[in-house]
Coordinates of C-alpha atoms in Angstrom, one line a residue:
X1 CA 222.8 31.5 61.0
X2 CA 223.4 32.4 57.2
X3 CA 221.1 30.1 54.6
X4 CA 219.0 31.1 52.0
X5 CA 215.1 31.5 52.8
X6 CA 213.8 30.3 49.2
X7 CA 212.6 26.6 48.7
X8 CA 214.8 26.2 46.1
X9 CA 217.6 25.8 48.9
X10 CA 219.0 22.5 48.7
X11 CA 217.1 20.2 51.1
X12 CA 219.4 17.5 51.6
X13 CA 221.5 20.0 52.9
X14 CA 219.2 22.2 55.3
X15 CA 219.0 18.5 56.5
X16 CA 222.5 17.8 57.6
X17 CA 222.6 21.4 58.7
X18 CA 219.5 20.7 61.0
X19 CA 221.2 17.2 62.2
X20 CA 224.5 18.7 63.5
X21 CA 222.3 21.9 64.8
X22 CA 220.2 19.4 66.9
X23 CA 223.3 17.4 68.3
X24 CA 224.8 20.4 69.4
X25 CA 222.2 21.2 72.0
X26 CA 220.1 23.6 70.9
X27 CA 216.9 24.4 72.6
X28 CA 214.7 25.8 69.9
X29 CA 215.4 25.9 65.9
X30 CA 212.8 28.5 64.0
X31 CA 213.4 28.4 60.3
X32 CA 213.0 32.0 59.1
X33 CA 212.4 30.6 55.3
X34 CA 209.7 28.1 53.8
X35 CA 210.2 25.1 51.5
X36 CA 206.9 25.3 49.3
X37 CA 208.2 23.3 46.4
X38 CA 209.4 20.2 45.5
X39 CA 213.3 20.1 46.0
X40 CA 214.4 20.0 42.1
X41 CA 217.8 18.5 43.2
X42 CA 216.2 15.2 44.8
X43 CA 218.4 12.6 42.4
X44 CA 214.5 10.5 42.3
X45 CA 212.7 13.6 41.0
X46 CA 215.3 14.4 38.4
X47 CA 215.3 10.6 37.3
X48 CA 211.5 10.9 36.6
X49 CA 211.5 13.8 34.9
X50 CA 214.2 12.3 32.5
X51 CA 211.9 9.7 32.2
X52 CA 208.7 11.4 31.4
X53 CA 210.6 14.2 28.7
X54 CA 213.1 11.6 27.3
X55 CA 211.5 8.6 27.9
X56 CA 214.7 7.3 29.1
X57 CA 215.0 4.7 32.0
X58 CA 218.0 5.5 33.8
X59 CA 219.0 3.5 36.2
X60 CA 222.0 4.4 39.3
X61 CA 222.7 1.7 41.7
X62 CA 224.6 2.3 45.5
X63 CA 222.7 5.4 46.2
X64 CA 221.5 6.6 49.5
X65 CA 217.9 6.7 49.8
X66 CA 218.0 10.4 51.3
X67 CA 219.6 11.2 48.0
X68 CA 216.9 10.1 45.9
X69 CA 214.3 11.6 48.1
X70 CA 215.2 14.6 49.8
X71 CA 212.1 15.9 50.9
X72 CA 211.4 12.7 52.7
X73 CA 215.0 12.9 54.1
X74 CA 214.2 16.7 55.6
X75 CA 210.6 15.4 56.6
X76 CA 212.7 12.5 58.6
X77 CA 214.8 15.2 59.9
X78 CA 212.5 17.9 61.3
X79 CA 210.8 15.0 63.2
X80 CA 213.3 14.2 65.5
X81 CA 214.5 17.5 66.6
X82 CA 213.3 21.0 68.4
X83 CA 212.6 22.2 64.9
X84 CA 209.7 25.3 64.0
X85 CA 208.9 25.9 60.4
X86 CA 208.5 29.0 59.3
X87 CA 205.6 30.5 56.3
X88 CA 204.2 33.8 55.1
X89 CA 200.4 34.5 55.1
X90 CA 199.4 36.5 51.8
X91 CA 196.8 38.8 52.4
X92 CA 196.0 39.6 48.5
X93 CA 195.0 36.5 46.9
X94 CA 193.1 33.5 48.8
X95 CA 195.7 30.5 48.6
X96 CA 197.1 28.1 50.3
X97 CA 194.6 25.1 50.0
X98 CA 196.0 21.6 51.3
X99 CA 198.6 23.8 53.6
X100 CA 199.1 22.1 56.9
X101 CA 199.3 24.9 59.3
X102 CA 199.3 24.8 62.9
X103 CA 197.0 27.2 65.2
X104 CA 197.9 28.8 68.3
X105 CA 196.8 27.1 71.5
X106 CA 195.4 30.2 73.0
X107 CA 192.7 31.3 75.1
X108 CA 190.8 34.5 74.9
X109 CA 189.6 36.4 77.7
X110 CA 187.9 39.1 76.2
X111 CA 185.9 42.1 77.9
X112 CA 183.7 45.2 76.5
X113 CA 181.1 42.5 75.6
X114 CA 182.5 41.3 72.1
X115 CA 185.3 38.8 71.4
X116 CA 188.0 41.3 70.4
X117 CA 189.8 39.8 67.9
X118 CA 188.5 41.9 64.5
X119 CA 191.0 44.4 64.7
X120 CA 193.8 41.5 64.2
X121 CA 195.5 41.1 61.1
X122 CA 193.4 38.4 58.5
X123 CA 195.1 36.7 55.2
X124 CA 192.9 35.2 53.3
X125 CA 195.8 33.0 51.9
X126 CA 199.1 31.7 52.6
X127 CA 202.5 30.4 50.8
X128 CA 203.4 27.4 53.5
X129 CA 205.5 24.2 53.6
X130 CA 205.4 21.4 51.9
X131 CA 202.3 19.4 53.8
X132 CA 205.4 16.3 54.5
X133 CA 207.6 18.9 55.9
X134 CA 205.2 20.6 58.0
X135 CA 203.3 17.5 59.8
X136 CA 207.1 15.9 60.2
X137 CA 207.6 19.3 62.4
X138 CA 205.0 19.2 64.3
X139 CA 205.5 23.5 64.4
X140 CA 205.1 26.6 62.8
X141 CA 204.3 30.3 62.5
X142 CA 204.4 32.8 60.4
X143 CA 207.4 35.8 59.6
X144 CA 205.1 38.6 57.9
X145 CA 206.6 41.6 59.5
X146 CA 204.4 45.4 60.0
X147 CA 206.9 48.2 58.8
X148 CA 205.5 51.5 59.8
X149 CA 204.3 54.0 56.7
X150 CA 208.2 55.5 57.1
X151 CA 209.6 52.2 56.2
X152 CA 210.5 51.6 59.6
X153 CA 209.7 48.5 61.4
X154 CA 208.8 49.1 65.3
X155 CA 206.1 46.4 65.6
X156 CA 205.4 42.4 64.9
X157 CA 202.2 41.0 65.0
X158 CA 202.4 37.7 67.1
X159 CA 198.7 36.7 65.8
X160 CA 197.4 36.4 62.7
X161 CA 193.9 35.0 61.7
X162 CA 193.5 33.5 58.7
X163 CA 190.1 30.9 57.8
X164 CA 188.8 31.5 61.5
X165 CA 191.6 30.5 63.3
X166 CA 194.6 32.1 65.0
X167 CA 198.4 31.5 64.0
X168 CA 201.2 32.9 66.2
X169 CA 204.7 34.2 64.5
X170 CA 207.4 32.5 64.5
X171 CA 209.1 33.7 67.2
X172 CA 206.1 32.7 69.6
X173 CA 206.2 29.7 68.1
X174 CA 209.5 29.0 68.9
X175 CA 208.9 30.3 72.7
X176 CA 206.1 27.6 72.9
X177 CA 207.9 24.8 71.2
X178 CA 210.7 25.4 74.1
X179 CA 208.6 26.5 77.2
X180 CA 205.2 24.9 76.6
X181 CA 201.9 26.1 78.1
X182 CA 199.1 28.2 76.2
X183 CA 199.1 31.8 75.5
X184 CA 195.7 33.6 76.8
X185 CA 194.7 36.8 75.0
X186 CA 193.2 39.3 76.9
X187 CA 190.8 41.6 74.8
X188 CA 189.0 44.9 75.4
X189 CA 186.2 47.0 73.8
X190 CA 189.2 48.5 71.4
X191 CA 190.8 45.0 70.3
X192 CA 193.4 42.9 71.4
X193 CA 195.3 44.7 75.1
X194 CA 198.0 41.6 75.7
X195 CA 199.1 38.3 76.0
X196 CA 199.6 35.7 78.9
X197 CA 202.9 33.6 78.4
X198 CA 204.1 31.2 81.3
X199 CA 202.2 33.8 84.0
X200 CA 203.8 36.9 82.2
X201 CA 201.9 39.5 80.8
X202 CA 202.9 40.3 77.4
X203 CA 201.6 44.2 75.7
X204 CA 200.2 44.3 72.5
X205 CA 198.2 46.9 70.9
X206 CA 194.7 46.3 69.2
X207 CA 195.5 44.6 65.9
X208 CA 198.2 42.0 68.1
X209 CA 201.1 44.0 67.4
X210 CA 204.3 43.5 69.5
X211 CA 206.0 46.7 70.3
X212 CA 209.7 45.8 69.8
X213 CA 212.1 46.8 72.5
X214 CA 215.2 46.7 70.2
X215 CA 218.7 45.4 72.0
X216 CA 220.9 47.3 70.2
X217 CA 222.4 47.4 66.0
X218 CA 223.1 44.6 64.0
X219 CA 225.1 42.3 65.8
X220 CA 223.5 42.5 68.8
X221 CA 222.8 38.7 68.7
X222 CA 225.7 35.9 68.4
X223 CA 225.3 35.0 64.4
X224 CA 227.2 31.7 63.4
X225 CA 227.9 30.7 59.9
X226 CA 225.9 28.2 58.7
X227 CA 229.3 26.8 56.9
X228 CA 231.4 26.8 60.1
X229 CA 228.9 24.0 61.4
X230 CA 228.7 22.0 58.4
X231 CA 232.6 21.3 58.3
X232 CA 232.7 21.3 61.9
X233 CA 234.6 24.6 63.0
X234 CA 232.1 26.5 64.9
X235 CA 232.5 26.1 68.9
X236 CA 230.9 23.0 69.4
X237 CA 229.5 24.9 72.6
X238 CA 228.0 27.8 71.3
X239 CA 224.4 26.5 70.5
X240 CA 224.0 24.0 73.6
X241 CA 221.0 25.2 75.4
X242 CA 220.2 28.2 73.1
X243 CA 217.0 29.4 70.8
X244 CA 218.5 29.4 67.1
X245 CA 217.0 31.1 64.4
X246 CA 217.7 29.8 60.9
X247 CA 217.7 32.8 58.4
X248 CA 220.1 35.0 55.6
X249 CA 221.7 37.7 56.5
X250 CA 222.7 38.5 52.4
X251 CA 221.3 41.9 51.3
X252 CA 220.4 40.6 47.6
X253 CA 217.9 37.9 49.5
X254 CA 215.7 41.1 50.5
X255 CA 215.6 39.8 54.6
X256 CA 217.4 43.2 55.5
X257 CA 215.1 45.4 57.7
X258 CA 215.1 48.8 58.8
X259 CA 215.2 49.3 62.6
X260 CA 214.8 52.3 64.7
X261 CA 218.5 51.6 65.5
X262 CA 220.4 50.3 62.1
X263 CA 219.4 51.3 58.5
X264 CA 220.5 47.7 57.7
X265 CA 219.3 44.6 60.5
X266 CA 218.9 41.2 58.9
X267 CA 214.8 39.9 59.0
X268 CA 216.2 36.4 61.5
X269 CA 217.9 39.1 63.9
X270 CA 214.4 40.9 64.1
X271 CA 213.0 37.2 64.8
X272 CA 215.6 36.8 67.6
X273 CA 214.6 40.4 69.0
X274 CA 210.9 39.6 69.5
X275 CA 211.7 36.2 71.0
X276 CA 213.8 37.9 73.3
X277 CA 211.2 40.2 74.3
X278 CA 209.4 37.3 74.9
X279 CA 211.6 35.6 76.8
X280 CA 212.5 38.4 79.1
X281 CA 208.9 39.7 79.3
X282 CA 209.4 43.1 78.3
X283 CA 208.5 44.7 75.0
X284 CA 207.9 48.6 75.1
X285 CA 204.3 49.3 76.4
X286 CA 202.6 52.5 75.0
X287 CA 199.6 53.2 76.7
X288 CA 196.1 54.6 75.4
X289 CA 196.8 58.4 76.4
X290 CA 200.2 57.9 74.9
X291 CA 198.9 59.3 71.6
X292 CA 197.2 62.3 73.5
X293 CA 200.8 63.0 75.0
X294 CA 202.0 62.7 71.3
X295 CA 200.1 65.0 69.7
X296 CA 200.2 68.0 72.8
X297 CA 204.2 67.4 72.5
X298 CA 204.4 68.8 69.2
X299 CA 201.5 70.7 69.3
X300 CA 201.4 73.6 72.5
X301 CA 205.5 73.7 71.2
X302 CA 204.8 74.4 67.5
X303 CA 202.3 77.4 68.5
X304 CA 204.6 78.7 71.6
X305 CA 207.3 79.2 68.4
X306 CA 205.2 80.5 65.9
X307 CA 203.6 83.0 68.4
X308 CA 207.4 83.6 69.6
X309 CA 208.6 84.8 65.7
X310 CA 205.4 86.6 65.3
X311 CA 206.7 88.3 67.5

């Protein structure tokens, strides 16, 4: 679904988007975007600052109270709905103080004799939610993404550790938030080996990486305009019982990925990949002597054809 990802989106109306998104039936709602400031179009916050640089009182009678305080209109929102929140851990500067964040209920069963876990990704900081927003949803996680050194993006971490606790992306977030339970990390003497959802082992390589079994190009997932919902002419049908993921799909916001499969593949469909994996239980594995293989593949050919033009 097509909305910017900024906080400066208008919050009155990620609200009444949210609404109609919830009374269609949807199971699951991850926001692939994060409202860390105030919104500047709440009618109460502009009021005050007219009042504090003019030193004018004005005063507007017969208007809603969501309109004169947005935030607390989305916070009233996100509470009664399926909703997940979504943030982006920085892992250059130590911020994020007074963030409301919430930790992955997870389990580790580790082996080798040590916990595991110090290969995993760590941010020291984090640019989250508004603390209103976030403890009125009840949910998050994170969407900081892994390209590859080629720009390519293959694998998603699913845990992050930041302050001495662990976080899970947004896309696990969402699975929980739908199907309950706790995740269980298994760990060996290399780092993190996979992940236990709902019974169902889950592959992950030793920094918590998700190897992303892609589903096809762009497109590959249903997307719905976010403005055929607002005035009502989207299939009232086509979110009952479905995971949503709220996101842009505008190459100027910067949420376009590369993909093994499409140059071009908006950030919210790479959301909806992994949660697939997830859901279906069946990311690409590559095992340990898979890097072996690698390296023999395009080694024992590359001498076979230099020895054969020596020749």
């Amino acid at each position: 679904t097509d909305l910017s990802r900024r906080s400066g989106a208008d919050h009155y109306r990620v609200a009444r988007l949210l609404e109609k998104i919830r009374e269609s039936g949807a199971s699951a709602v991850g926001l692939d975007m994060v409202f860390a400031e105030a919104d500047r179009t709440s009618l109460g916050l502009l009021l005050g600052e007219i009042r504090r640089d003019l030193g004018i009182d004005v005063r507007i009678a017969g208007i809603a109270g969501e309109a004169l305080d947005t935030d607390r209109y989305l916070a009233a929102t996100l509470s009664t709905g399926p909703f997940i929140l979504g943030y982006q851990f920085d892992f250059n500067a130590a911020r994020g103080e007074g963030c409301v964040l919430h930790p992955l209920p997870a389990a580790v069963r580790s082996g080798g004799g040590t916990d595991g876990l110090g290969n995993l990704f760590d941010a020291p900081g984090v640019v989250c939610n508004l603390p209103v927003l976030a403890r009125a949803a009840g949910a998050s996680g994170f969407f900081n993404v892994t390209p590859d050194t080629d720009g390519v993006l293959r694998r998603v971490p699913l845990v992050i550790r930041h302050n001495g606790l662990l976080y899970p992306s947004l896309a696990l977030a969402v699975y929980l938030r739908a199907r309950g339970g706790d995740a269980v990390l298994t760990t060996g003497p290399d780092g993190v080996e996979s992940m236990v959802l709902s019974g169902r082992r889950i592959p992950l390589d030793r920094r918590g990486n998700l190897l992303v079994n892609y589903r096809g190009r762009r497109g590959v997932f249903p997307h719905i305009s976010a403005a055929t919902i607002m005035d009502g002419t989207a299939d009232p049908a086509a979110l009952k019982g479905k995971f949503v993921i709220l996101g842009t799909t505008a190459a100027g916001l910067h949420e376009i990925r590369t993909s093994p499969l499409e140059a071009a593949q908006p950030g919210a469909e790479i959301h909806a990949t992994v949660l697939d994996n997830l859901l279906a239980g069946d990311p690409i594995e590559q095992p340990p002597w898979a890097r072996g293989l690698q390296f023999v593949l395009v080694l024992v050919p590359g001498f076979l054809f230099t020895a054969f033009l020596s020749r």
